[in-house]
Amino acid sequence: MTRWTLPLDRIPDAWFNVVPHLPKPPQPPLHPGTREPVGPDDLAPLFPTALIGQEVSAEPWIDVPGEVLDILRLWRPTPLHRAVRLERALGTPARIYYKDESVSPAGSHKPNTAVPQAFYNAQEGITRLTTETGAGQWGTALAFACAQFDLDLQVYMVRASFDQKPYRRVAMETWGGSVVASPVDDPDHPGSLGAAISDAVRDCAGRSDTHYALGSVLNHVLLHQTVIGLEAKEQLQLAGERLPDVVIASCGGGSNLGGVAFPFVPDPGVRLLAVEPMSCPTLTKGRFDYDFGDTAGLTPLLPMYTLGHDFVPPSIHAGGLRYHGDSPLISALVRDGRMEAVAYPQGRVFDAAVQFATVEGRIAAPECAHAIRATIDEALAAKETGEERVILFNYSGHGFLDLSAYDDHLHGRLPEEQG
Amino acid sequence: MTRWTLPLDRIPDAWFNVVPHLPKPPQPPLHPGTREPVGPDDLAPLFPTALIGQEVSAEPWIDVPGEVLDILRLWRPTPLHRAVRLERALGTPARIYYKDESVSPAGSHKPNTAVPQAFYNAQEGITRLTTETGAGQWGTALAFACAQFDLDLQVYMVRASFDQKPYRRVAMETWGGSVVASPVDDPDHPGSLGAAISDAVRDCAGRSDTHYALGSVLNHVLLHQTVIGLEAKEQLQLAGERLPDVVIASCGGGSNLGGVAFPFVPDPGVRLLAVEPMSCPTLTKGRFDYDFGDTAGLTPLLPMYTLGHDFVPPSIHAGGLRYHGDSPLISALVRDGRMEAVAYPQGRVFDAAVQFATVEGRIAAPECAHAIRATIDEALAAKETGEERVILFNYSGHGFLDLSAYDDHLHGRLPEEQG
């Protein structure tokens, strides 16, 4: 067997909250003015009550509403594959499994949180959302989700991606979203996730019909993504594995990593590995500190690894990993030694993606290709030592809308790597 | 339940040959010079012996080689979905099922035949293939398949698509294929599948290391696609349906239609419906006659519906349906009344695709959107009569590489429809 599916009624009906399993209790976000812990009232202009509750919850499990399950069922549970042809090509004794989140409507893991976010907002009477998007994976996911609940959507898209990747804009428009390039006030700026967050938060401020939605970083976002790891855990058992030796995912804001890795945090023998681009090395070269989530300093201060909220990463193709900060939950796990992090240059990432496409047939998103690079290196290390390592990585999205990146790689046009 | 999967060992291990089930025996292809039936020797410069044998076989079942199954297993069996959200949006008593061929490496049904074609050629010592491609779905599929068997590949891509859809070229290159725009000798010509076939056949002529591969039209190609219908038949029974009332697919050369529909030919109560673009109405407005498969008259004469081998269809977005002729097997079924055909203008096709994307979350390829249009109309007809019709359509491919078409549709830039 090389693929394990689950019946539709095996979609997890509760999200896994990692908070009770952290080595230390999480530090609270601080108000940007007072530097006091933010309360629900501070967040109410941005988020619905249900999500604010999830943001600070210490409950071990949180129920998934039936209306959300009804929509997740369009593509979940997602398949778990064993990459036997890759194993053979590498000559490794490792067994490589990957969870395929590319089968969602938007082609990535992002709809797992877009759907509940749209649902809770609609339930509280909100009729319009604003958001930012990098490469466009989050924006497409939220556009799809808003279409399900009749919400209007305004997307601020990082200009570098807006210009390089017009197809994702079209996908958002197909689902009824409106898209503009960010920063809106500086047409010569390539943009960044931080700046786009500022634009989206500004648009939302003072409009009672409008809330803001974030595709990563925050606790409730990573919570919604844990369906990935919960399903994978069950599927690995169907595959005859007890637990993986290592769980690998790319990390920008941390949502696909948290999604696949958090359910394994209580299993002490399982290594957890974050993979980031060398040109935006938040976890590997940043400092752990309170910093703003956005460029303009409009958001609460978050306790996280950061390169500084004014850091503008180079225009690499993995737009979803161009973020100065990181999820506070991921940051805490790295700081406390429960999670490792590694950074790769863009060229080596695409080498791995092309090898994976050749032998496994799947063209990965540049973000996801980071996980593939680290997986191949883990499998080669296992070959060195002759170890039967079990590797699980998250195939967070396909690259059909990122083929210009492969074009640049194949024709030697990737810019020189940083670091 | 809204999705039915099959275990990996339920991939059909034999292809279904429709020939013994045709109302009349098929007419042979004729030699373009002598107008005598072509023999195996005439085809040997183009195709391996195994495929020539399949082209003329009257055996009811033909075994799928184990080496081919090993690769098909990367994505097969594909899921069968029930489109309950579309049913609800239409308010129809019809039950709508679709077979999801978009989950393959190339994002369409095309790898189902690309893999066996590459296999049989490699097995007979061929080291290089040439082919044509329209929108690029066939070229990407064959590039993936050639990568599995270490074959070189030269693709002649219809110029209109080469210019409109650069991403599919990049996908072919990612899998190691070489791609040029066709016709090679006229850079101002938008191209057509017929002209690209001429280019590919010319390249192959006189080179003993090189064969030619065709992505549709021929009997062996449609034979390989019957895994679609065989799986769907089994999955419909899992869903509690005896048989569908109607099977629907888009039709250019006929391969996705033949694939899903042929296994239902022996079931007299099942209607079979071909959907084509009004701007290239081969089955609905063509004549049944012997005609060349290509523009230059290099191929054998095939007995089929044709608009004339010098017909150049307008540059519509469903590039895969821009073919002057049609599969002889499909043509015979339409001529003899076993299959129906309908044609739609491009605008109405995209209206259906946007509705499907909104409620079912999936962005279809423009070719596939023709099947969605006809499915919606069948479901609305069932609503008129209050009939519990069971509809099966083939979701032949996703539209992530065709989003420029949606862009044109959403912004009112589709050219005026023909007919």
PDB file of N, CA and C in Angstrom, chain B residues 329-402:
ATOM      1  N   LEU B 329     -14.232   5.660 -32.832  1.00  0.00           N
ATOM      2  CA  LEU B 329     -15.153   4.879 -31.993  1.00  0.00           C
ATOM      3  C   LEU B 329     -16.302   5.752 -31.492  1.00  0.00           C
ATOM      4  N   ILE B 330     -15.983   6.960 -31.034  1.00  0.00           N
ATOM      5  CA  ILE B 330     -17.020   7.906 -30.606  1.00  0.00           C
ATOM      6  C   ILE B 330     -17.921   8.245 -31.800  1.00  0.00           C
ATOM      7  N   SER B 331     -17.297   8.513 -32.941  1.00  0.00           N
ATOM      8  CA  SER B 331     -18.059   8.892 -34.136  1.00  0.00           C
ATOM      9  C   SER B 331     -19.056   7.802 -34.512  1.00  0.00           C
ATOM     10  N   ALA B 332     -18.604   6.543 -34.446  1.00  0.00           N
ATOM     11  CA  ALA B 332     -19.492   5.429 -34.804  1.00  0.00           C
ATOM     12  C   ALA B 332     -20.674   5.349 -33.840  1.00  0.00           C
ATOM     13  N   LEU B 333     -20.415   5.561 -32.555  1.00  0.00           N
ATOM     14  CA  LEU B 333     -21.500   5.499 -31.564  1.00  0.00           C
ATOM     15  C   LEU B 333     -22.521   6.611 -31.789  1.00  0.00           C
ATOM     16  N   VAL B 334     -22.042   7.798 -32.173  1.00  0.00           N
ATOM     17  CA  VAL B 334     -22.963   8.912 -32.440  1.00  0.00           C
ATOM     18  C   VAL B 334     -23.750   8.637 -33.720  1.00  0.00           C
ATOM     19  N   ARG B 335     -23.044   8.209 -34.779  1.00  0.00           N
ATOM     20  CA  ARG B 335     -23.715   7.917 -36.053  1.00  0.00           C
ATOM     21  C   ARG B 335     -24.809   6.861 -35.872  1.00  0.00           C
ATOM     22  N   ASP B 336     -24.504   5.847 -35.037  1.00  0.00           N
ATOM     23  CA  ASP B 336     -25.446   4.733 -34.893  1.00  0.00           C
ATOM     24  C   ASP B 336     -26.473   4.958 -33.774  1.00  0.00           C
ATOM     25  N   GLY B 337     -26.490   6.154 -33.206  1.00  0.00           N
ATOM     26  CA  GLY B 337     -27.554   6.508 -32.271  1.00  0.00           C
ATOM     27  C   GLY B 337     -27.344   6.037 -30.845  1.00  0.00           C
ATOM     28  N   ARG B 338     -26.176   5.471 -30.538  1.00  0.00           N
ATOM     29  CA  ARG B 338     -25.943   5.018 -29.158  1.00  0.00           C
ATOM     30  C   ARG B 338     -25.466   6.156 -28.260  1.00  0.00           C
ATOM     31  N   MET B 339     -24.975   7.241 -28.881  1.00  0.00           N
ATOM     32  CA  MET B 339     -24.468   8.380 -28.105  1.00  0.00           C
ATOM     33  C   MET B 339     -25.055   9.668 -28.663  1.00  0.00           C
ATOM     34  N   GLU B 340     -25.352  10.632 -27.750  1.00  0.00           N
ATOM     35  CA  GLU B 340     -25.859  11.934 -28.186  1.00  0.00           C
ATOM     36  C   GLU B 340     -24.737  12.965 -28.145  1.00  0.00           C
ATOM     37  N   ALA B 341     -24.955  14.090 -28.802  1.00  0.00           N
ATOM     38  CA  ALA B 341     -23.975  15.176 -28.744  1.00  0.00           C
ATOM     39  C   ALA B 341     -24.692  16.508 -28.650  1.00  0.00           C
ATOM     40  N   VAL B 342     -24.075  17.437 -27.909  1.00  0.00           N
ATOM     41  CA  VAL B 342     -24.635  18.776 -27.755  1.00  0.00           C
ATOM     42  C   VAL B 342     -23.475  19.769 -27.800  1.00  0.00           C
ATOM     43  N   ALA B 343     -23.735  20.989 -28.268  1.00  0.00           N
ATOM     44  CA  ALA B 343     -22.688  22.014 -28.341  1.00  0.00           C
ATOM     45  C   ALA B 343     -23.115  23.252 -27.561  1.00  0.00           C
ATOM     46  N   TYR B 344     -22.146  23.896 -26.892  1.00  0.00           N
ATOM     47  CA  TYR B 344     -22.428  25.094 -26.096  1.00  0.00           C
ATOM     48  C   TYR B 344     -21.482  26.225 -26.474  1.00  0.00           C
ATOM     49  N   PRO B 345     -21.962  27.473 -26.386  1.00  0.00           N
ATOM     50  CA  PRO B 345     -21.062  28.619 -26.550  1.00  0.00           C
ATOM     51  C   PRO B 345     -20.206  28.812 -25.288  1.00  0.00           C
ATOM     52  N   GLN B 346     -19.026  29.376 -25.489  1.00  0.00           N
ATOM     53  CA  GLN B 346     -18.016  29.512 -24.442  1.00  0.00           C
ATOM     54  C   GLN B 346     -18.523  30.239 -23.192  1.00  0.00           C
ATOM     55  N   GLY B 347     -19.292  31.307 -23.396  1.00  0.00           N
ATOM     56  CA  GLY B 347     -19.754  32.102 -22.255  1.00  0.00           C
ATOM     57  C   GLY B 347     -20.622  31.293 -21.304  1.00  0.00           C
ATOM     58  N   ARG B 348     -21.551  30.505 -21.849  1.00  0.00           N
ATOM     59  CA  ARG B 348     -22.427  29.706 -20.989  1.00  0.00           C
ATOM     60  C   ARG B 348     -21.626  28.613 -20.276  1.00  0.00           C
ATOM     61  N   VAL B 349     -20.581  28.145 -20.920  1.00  0.00           N
ATOM     62  CA  VAL B 349     -19.717  27.136 -20.300  1.00  0.00           C
ATOM     63  C   VAL B 349     -19.026  27.729 -19.064  1.00  0.00           C
ATOM     64  N   PHE B 350     -18.509  28.950 -19.195  1.00  0.00           N
ATOM     65  CA  PHE B 350     -17.837  29.560 -18.040  1.00  0.00           C
ATOM     66  C   PHE B 350     -18.814  29.964 -16.937  1.00  0.00           C
ATOM     67  N   ASP B 351     -20.039  30.363 -17.316  1.00  0.00           N
ATOM     68  CA  ASP B 351     -21.059  30.600 -16.280  1.00  0.00           C
ATOM     69  C   ASP B 351     -21.206  29.362 -15.393  1.00  0.00           C
ATOM     70  N   ALA B 352     -21.265  28.200 -16.025  1.00  0.00           N
ATOM     71  CA  ALA B 352     -21.430  26.945 -15.275  1.00  0.00           C
ATOM     72  C   ALA B 352     -20.198  26.666 -14.423  1.00  0.00           C
ATOM     73  N   ALA B 353     -19.013  26.948 -14.972  1.00  0.00           N
ATOM     74  CA  ALA B 353     -17.778  26.677 -14.241  1.00  0.00           C
ATOM     75  C   ALA B 353     -17.681  27.542 -12.986  1.00  0.00           C
ATOM     76  N   VAL B 354     -18.096  28.810 -13.098  1.00  0.00           N
ATOM     77  CA  VAL B 354     -18.041  29.702 -11.937  1.00  0.00           C
ATOM     78  C   VAL B 354     -19.056  29.250 -10.881  1.00  0.00           C
ATOM     79  N   GLN B 355     -20.250  28.843 -11.316  1.00  0.00           N
ATOM     80  CA  GLN B 355     -21.242  28.341 -10.359  1.00  0.00           C
ATOM     81  C   GLN B 355     -20.705  27.093  -9.644  1.00  0.00           C
ATOM     82  N   PHE B 356     -20.081  26.201 -10.392  1.00  0.00           N
ATOM     83  CA  PHE B 356     -19.529  24.978  -9.797  1.00  0.00           C
ATOM     84  C   PHE B 356     -18.425  25.313  -8.793  1.00  0.00           C
ATOM     85  N   ALA B 357     -17.538  26.245  -9.177  1.00  0.00           N
ATOM     86  CA  ALA B 357     -16.452  26.654  -8.272  1.00  0.00           C
ATOM     87  C   ALA B 357     -17.021  27.239  -6.985  1.00  0.00           C
ATOM     88  N   THR B 358     -18.068  28.020  -7.112  1.00  0.00           N
ATOM     89  CA  THR B 358     -18.632  28.681  -5.940  1.00  0.00           C
ATOM     90  C   THR B 358     -19.223  27.666  -4.964  1.00  0.00           C
ATOM     91  N   VAL B 359     -20.013  26.723  -5.458  1.00  0.00           N
ATOM     92  CA  VAL B 359     -20.707  25.830  -4.526  1.00  0.00           C
ATOM     93  C   VAL B 359     -19.925  24.555  -4.217  1.00  0.00           C
ATOM     94  N   GLU B 360     -19.158  24.046  -5.176  1.00  0.00           N
ATOM     95  CA  GLU B 360     -18.420  22.804  -4.936  1.00  0.00           C
ATOM     96  C   GLU B 360     -16.940  23.065  -4.633  1.00  0.00           C
ATOM     97  N   GLY B 361     -16.490  24.310  -4.847  1.00  0.00           N
ATOM     98  CA  GLY B 361     -15.133  24.680  -4.463  1.00  0.00           C
ATOM     99  C   GLY B 361     -14.066  24.344  -5.488  1.00  0.00           C
ATOM    100  N   ARG B 362     -14.417  23.730  -6.596  1.00  0.00           N
ATOM    101  CA  ARG B 362     -13.396  23.293  -7.549  1.00  0.00           C
ATOM    102  C   ARG B 362     -13.426  24.113  -8.828  1.00  0.00           C
ATOM    103  N   ILE B 363     -12.227  24.574  -9.221  1.00  0.00           N
ATOM    104  CA  ILE B 363     -12.083  25.357 -10.444  1.00  0.00           C
ATOM    105  C   ILE B 363     -11.698  24.397 -11.566  1.00  0.00           C
ATOM    106  N   ALA B 364     -12.605  24.232 -12.517  1.00  0.00           N
ATOM    107  CA  ALA B 364     -12.444  23.223 -13.565  1.00  0.00           C
ATOM    108  C   ALA B 364     -11.665  23.767 -14.753  1.00  0.00           C
ATOM    109  N   ALA B 365     -10.998  22.868 -15.465  1.00  0.00           N
ATOM    110  CA  ALA B 365     -10.413  23.230 -16.756  1.00  0.00           C
ATOM    111  C   ALA B 365     -11.544  23.611 -17.709  1.00  0.00           C
ATOM    112  N   PRO B 366     -11.267  24.519 -18.661  1.00  0.00           N
ATOM    113  CA  PRO B 366     -12.317  24.935 -19.606  1.00  0.00           C
ATOM    114  C   PRO B 366     -12.924  23.764 -20.384  1.00  0.00           C
ATOM    115  N   GLU B 367     -12.111  22.765 -20.702  1.00  0.00           N
ATOM    116  CA  GLU B 367     -12.647  21.588 -21.394  1.00  0.00           C
ATOM    117  C   GLU B 367     -13.711  20.927 -20.516  1.00  0.00           C
ATOM    118  N   CYS B 368     -13.309  20.649 -19.265  1.00  0.00           N
ATOM    119  CA  CYS B 368     -14.174  19.986 -18.297  1.00  0.00           C
ATOM    120  C   CYS B 368     -15.433  20.804 -18.025  1.00  0.00           C
ATOM    121  N   ALA B 369     -15.307  22.129 -18.104  1.00  0.00           N
ATOM    122  CA  ALA B 369     -16.459  23.000 -17.832  1.00  0.00           C
ATOM    123  C   ALA B 369     -17.597  22.752 -18.818  1.00  0.00           C
ATOM    124  N   HIS B 370     -17.284  22.239 -20.007  1.00  0.00           N
ATOM    125  CA  HIS B 370     -18.353  21.874 -20.955  1.00  0.00           C
ATOM    126  C   HIS B 370     -19.242  20.775 -20.367  1.00  0.00           C
ATOM    127  N   ALA B 371     -18.613  19.805 -19.701  1.00  0.00           N
ATOM    128  CA  ALA B 371     -19.382  18.724 -19.079  1.00  0.00           C
ATOM    129  C   ALA B 371     -20.229  19.268 -17.929  1.00  0.00           C
ATOM    130  N   ILE B 372     -19.685  20.236 -17.201  1.00  0.00           N
ATOM    131  CA  ILE B 372     -20.433  20.826 -16.087  1.00  0.00           C
ATOM    132  C   ILE B 372     -21.664  21.569 -16.609  1.00  0.00           C
ATOM    133  N   ARG B 373     -21.490  22.317 -17.704  1.00  0.00           N
ATOM    134  CA  ARG B 373     -22.631  23.034 -18.316  1.00  0.00           C
ATOM    135  C   ARG B 373     -23.752  22.047 -18.650  1.00  0.00           C
ATOM    136  N   ALA B 374     -23.409  20.965 -19.329  1.00  0.00           N
ATOM    137  CA  ALA B 374     -24.432  19.995 -19.746  1.00  0.00           C
ATOM    138  C   ALA B 374     -25.043  19.304 -18.533  1.00  0.00           C
ATOM    139  N   THR B 375     -24.222  19.059 -17.503  1.00  0.00           N
ATOM    140  CA  THR B 375     -24.726  18.421 -16.288  1.00  0.00           C
ATOM    141  C   THR B 375     -25.763  19.312 -15.607  1.00  0.00           C
ATOM    142  N   ILE B 376     -25.458  20.600 -15.502  1.00  0.00           N
ATOM    143  CA  ILE B 376     -26.407  21.529 -14.878  1.00  0.00           C
ATOM    144  C   ILE B 376     -27.703  21.556 -15.680  1.00  0.00           C
ATOM    145  N   ASP B 377     -27.597  21.571 -17.001  1.00  0.00           N
ATOM    146  CA  ASP B 377     -28.812  21.599 -17.816  1.00  0.00           C
ATOM    147  C   ASP B 377     -29.615  20.302 -17.681  1.00  0.00           C
ATOM    148  N   GLU B 378     -28.930  19.177 -17.570  1.00  0.00           N
ATOM    149  CA  GLU B 378     -29.635  17.906 -17.341  1.00  0.00           C
ATOM    150  C   GLU B 378     -30.333  17.920 -15.977  1.00  0.00           C
ATOM    151  N   ALA B 379     -29.646  18.479 -14.984  1.00  0.00           N
ATOM    152  CA  ALA B 379     -30.225  18.522 -13.634  1.00  0.00           C
ATOM    153  C   ALA B 379     -31.433  19.464 -13.592  1.00  0.00           C
ATOM    154  N   LEU B 380     -31.358  20.557 -14.349  1.00  0.00           N
ATOM    155  CA  LEU B 380     -32.495  21.483 -14.400  1.00  0.00           C
ATOM    156  C   LEU B 380     -33.663  20.865 -15.167  1.00  0.00           C
ATOM    157  N   ALA B 381     -33.361  20.072 -16.178  1.00  0.00           N
ATOM    158  CA  ALA B 381     -34.416  19.359 -16.903  1.00  0.00           C
ATOM    159  C   ALA B 381     -35.112  18.368 -15.973  1.00  0.00           C
ATOM    160  N   ALA B 382     -34.328  17.719 -15.114  1.00  0.00           N
ATOM    161  CA  ALA B 382     -34.905  16.777 -14.151  1.00  0.00           C
ATOM    162  C   ALA B 382     -35.804  17.509 -13.149  1.00  0.00           C
ATOM    163  N   LYS B 383     -35.429  18.740 -12.836  1.00  0.00           N
ATOM    164  CA  LYS B 383     -36.244  19.558 -11.931  1.00  0.00           C
ATOM    165  C   LYS B 383     -37.597  19.885 -12.586  1.00  0.00           C
ATOM    166  N   GLU B 384     -37.558  20.258 -13.866  1.00  0.00           N
ATOM    167  CA  GLU B 384     -38.790  20.506 -14.627  1.00  0.00           C
ATOM    168  C   GLU B 384     -39.771  19.351 -14.492  1.00  0.00           C
ATOM    169  N   THR B 385     -39.242  18.134 -14.709  1.00  0.00           N
ATOM    170  CA  THR B 385     -40.106  16.958 -14.772  1.00  0.00           C
ATOM    171  C   THR B 385     -40.258  16.286 -13.408  1.00  0.00           C
ATOM    172  N   GLY B 386     -39.496  16.776 -12.405  1.00  0.00           N
ATOM    173  CA  GLY B 386     -39.556  16.169 -11.083  1.00  0.00           C
ATOM    174  C   GLY B 386     -38.968  14.771 -11.009  1.00  0.00           C
ATOM    175  N   GLU B 387     -38.016  14.525 -11.893  1.00  0.00           N
ATOM    176  CA  GLU B 387     -37.452  13.184 -12.069  1.00  0.00           C
ATOM    177  C   GLU B 387     -36.201  12.984 -11.210  1.00  0.00           C
ATOM    178  N   GLU B 388     -36.040  11.814 -10.583  1.00  0.00           N
ATOM    179  CA  GLU B 388     -34.842  11.527  -9.777  1.00  0.00           C
ATOM    180  C   GLU B 388     -33.709  11.002 -10.651  1.00  0.00           C
ATOM    181  N   ARG B 389     -33.278  11.777 -11.605  1.00  0.00           N
ATOM    182  CA  ARG B 389     -32.255  11.340 -12.554  1.00  0.00           C
ATOM    183  C   ARG B 389     -30.885  11.180 -11.876  1.00  0.00           C
ATOM    184  N   VAL B 390     -30.143  10.142 -12.205  1.00  0.00           N
ATOM    185  CA  VAL B 390     -28.773   9.970 -11.721  1.00  0.00           C
ATOM    186  C   VAL B 390     -27.809  10.364 -12.833  1.00  0.00           C
ATOM    187  N   ILE B 391     -27.014  11.399 -12.555  1.00  0.00           N
ATOM    188  CA  ILE B 391     -26.102  11.944 -13.563  1.00  0.00           C
ATOM    189  C   ILE B 391     -24.665  11.651 -13.140  1.00  0.00           C
ATOM    190  N   LEU B 392     -23.879  11.116 -14.052  1.00  0.00           N
ATOM    191  CA  LEU B 392     -22.435  10.941 -13.819  1.00  0.00           C
ATOM    192  C   LEU B 392     -21.699  11.781 -14.843  1.00  0.00           C
ATOM    193  N   PHE B 393     -20.804  12.665 -14.365  1.00  0.00           N
ATOM    194  CA  PHE B 393     -19.961  13.350 -15.360  1.00  0.00           C
ATOM    195  C   PHE B 393     -18.497  13.195 -14.999  1.00  0.00           C
ATOM    196  N   ASN B 394     -17.671  13.355 -16.024  1.00  0.00           N
ATOM    197  CA  ASN B 394     -16.238  13.214 -15.804  1.00  0.00           C
ATOM    198  C   ASN B 394     -15.620  14.580 -15.543  1.00  0.00           C
ATOM    199  N   TYR B 395     -15.074  14.740 -14.333  1.00  0.00           N
ATOM    200  CA  TYR B 395     -14.329  15.960 -13.996  1.00  0.00           C
ATOM    201  C   TYR B 395     -12.909  15.716 -14.504  1.00  0.00           C
ATOM    202  N   SER B 396     -12.714  16.035 -15.792  1.00  0.00           N
ATOM    203  CA  SER B 396     -11.511  15.550 -16.485  1.00  0.00           C
ATOM    204  C   SER B 396     -10.240  16.287 -16.098  1.00  0.00           C
ATOM    205  N   GLY B 397     -10.361  17.495 -15.540  1.00  0.00           N
ATOM    206  CA  GLY B 397      -9.129  18.192 -15.175  1.00  0.00           C
ATOM    207  C   GLY B 397      -9.417  19.491 -14.449  1.00  0.00           C
ATOM    208  N   HIS B 398      -8.450  19.941 -13.616  1.00  0.00           N
ATOM    209  CA  HIS B 398      -8.627  21.213 -12.925  1.00  0.00           C
ATOM    210  C   HIS B 398      -8.176  22.369 -13.807  1.00  0.00           C
ATOM    211  N   GLY B 399      -8.567  23.570 -13.385  1.00  0.00           N
ATOM    212  CA  GLY B 399      -8.299  24.741 -14.200  1.00  0.00           C
ATOM    213  C   GLY B 399      -7.234  25.666 -13.635  1.00  0.00           C
ATOM    214  N   PHE B 400      -6.388  25.150 -12.713  1.00  0.00           N
ATOM    215  CA  PHE B 400      -5.386  26.036 -12.104  1.00  0.00           C
ATOM    216  C   PHE B 400      -4.431  26.617 -13.149  1.00  0.00           C
ATOM    217  N   LEU B 401      -4.228  25.884 -14.246  1.00  0.00           N
ATOM    218  CA  LEU B 401      -3.334  26.397 -15.288  1.00  0.00           C
ATOM    219  C   LEU B 401      -4.110  27.122 -16.392  1.00  0.00           C
ATOM    220  N   ASP B 402      -5.395  27.334 -16.173  1.00  0.00           N
ATOM    221  CA  ASP B 402      -6.236  27.976 -17.184  1.00  0.00           C
ATOM    222  C   ASP B 402      -6.922  29.210 -16.621  1.00  0.00           C
TER     223      ASP B 402
END
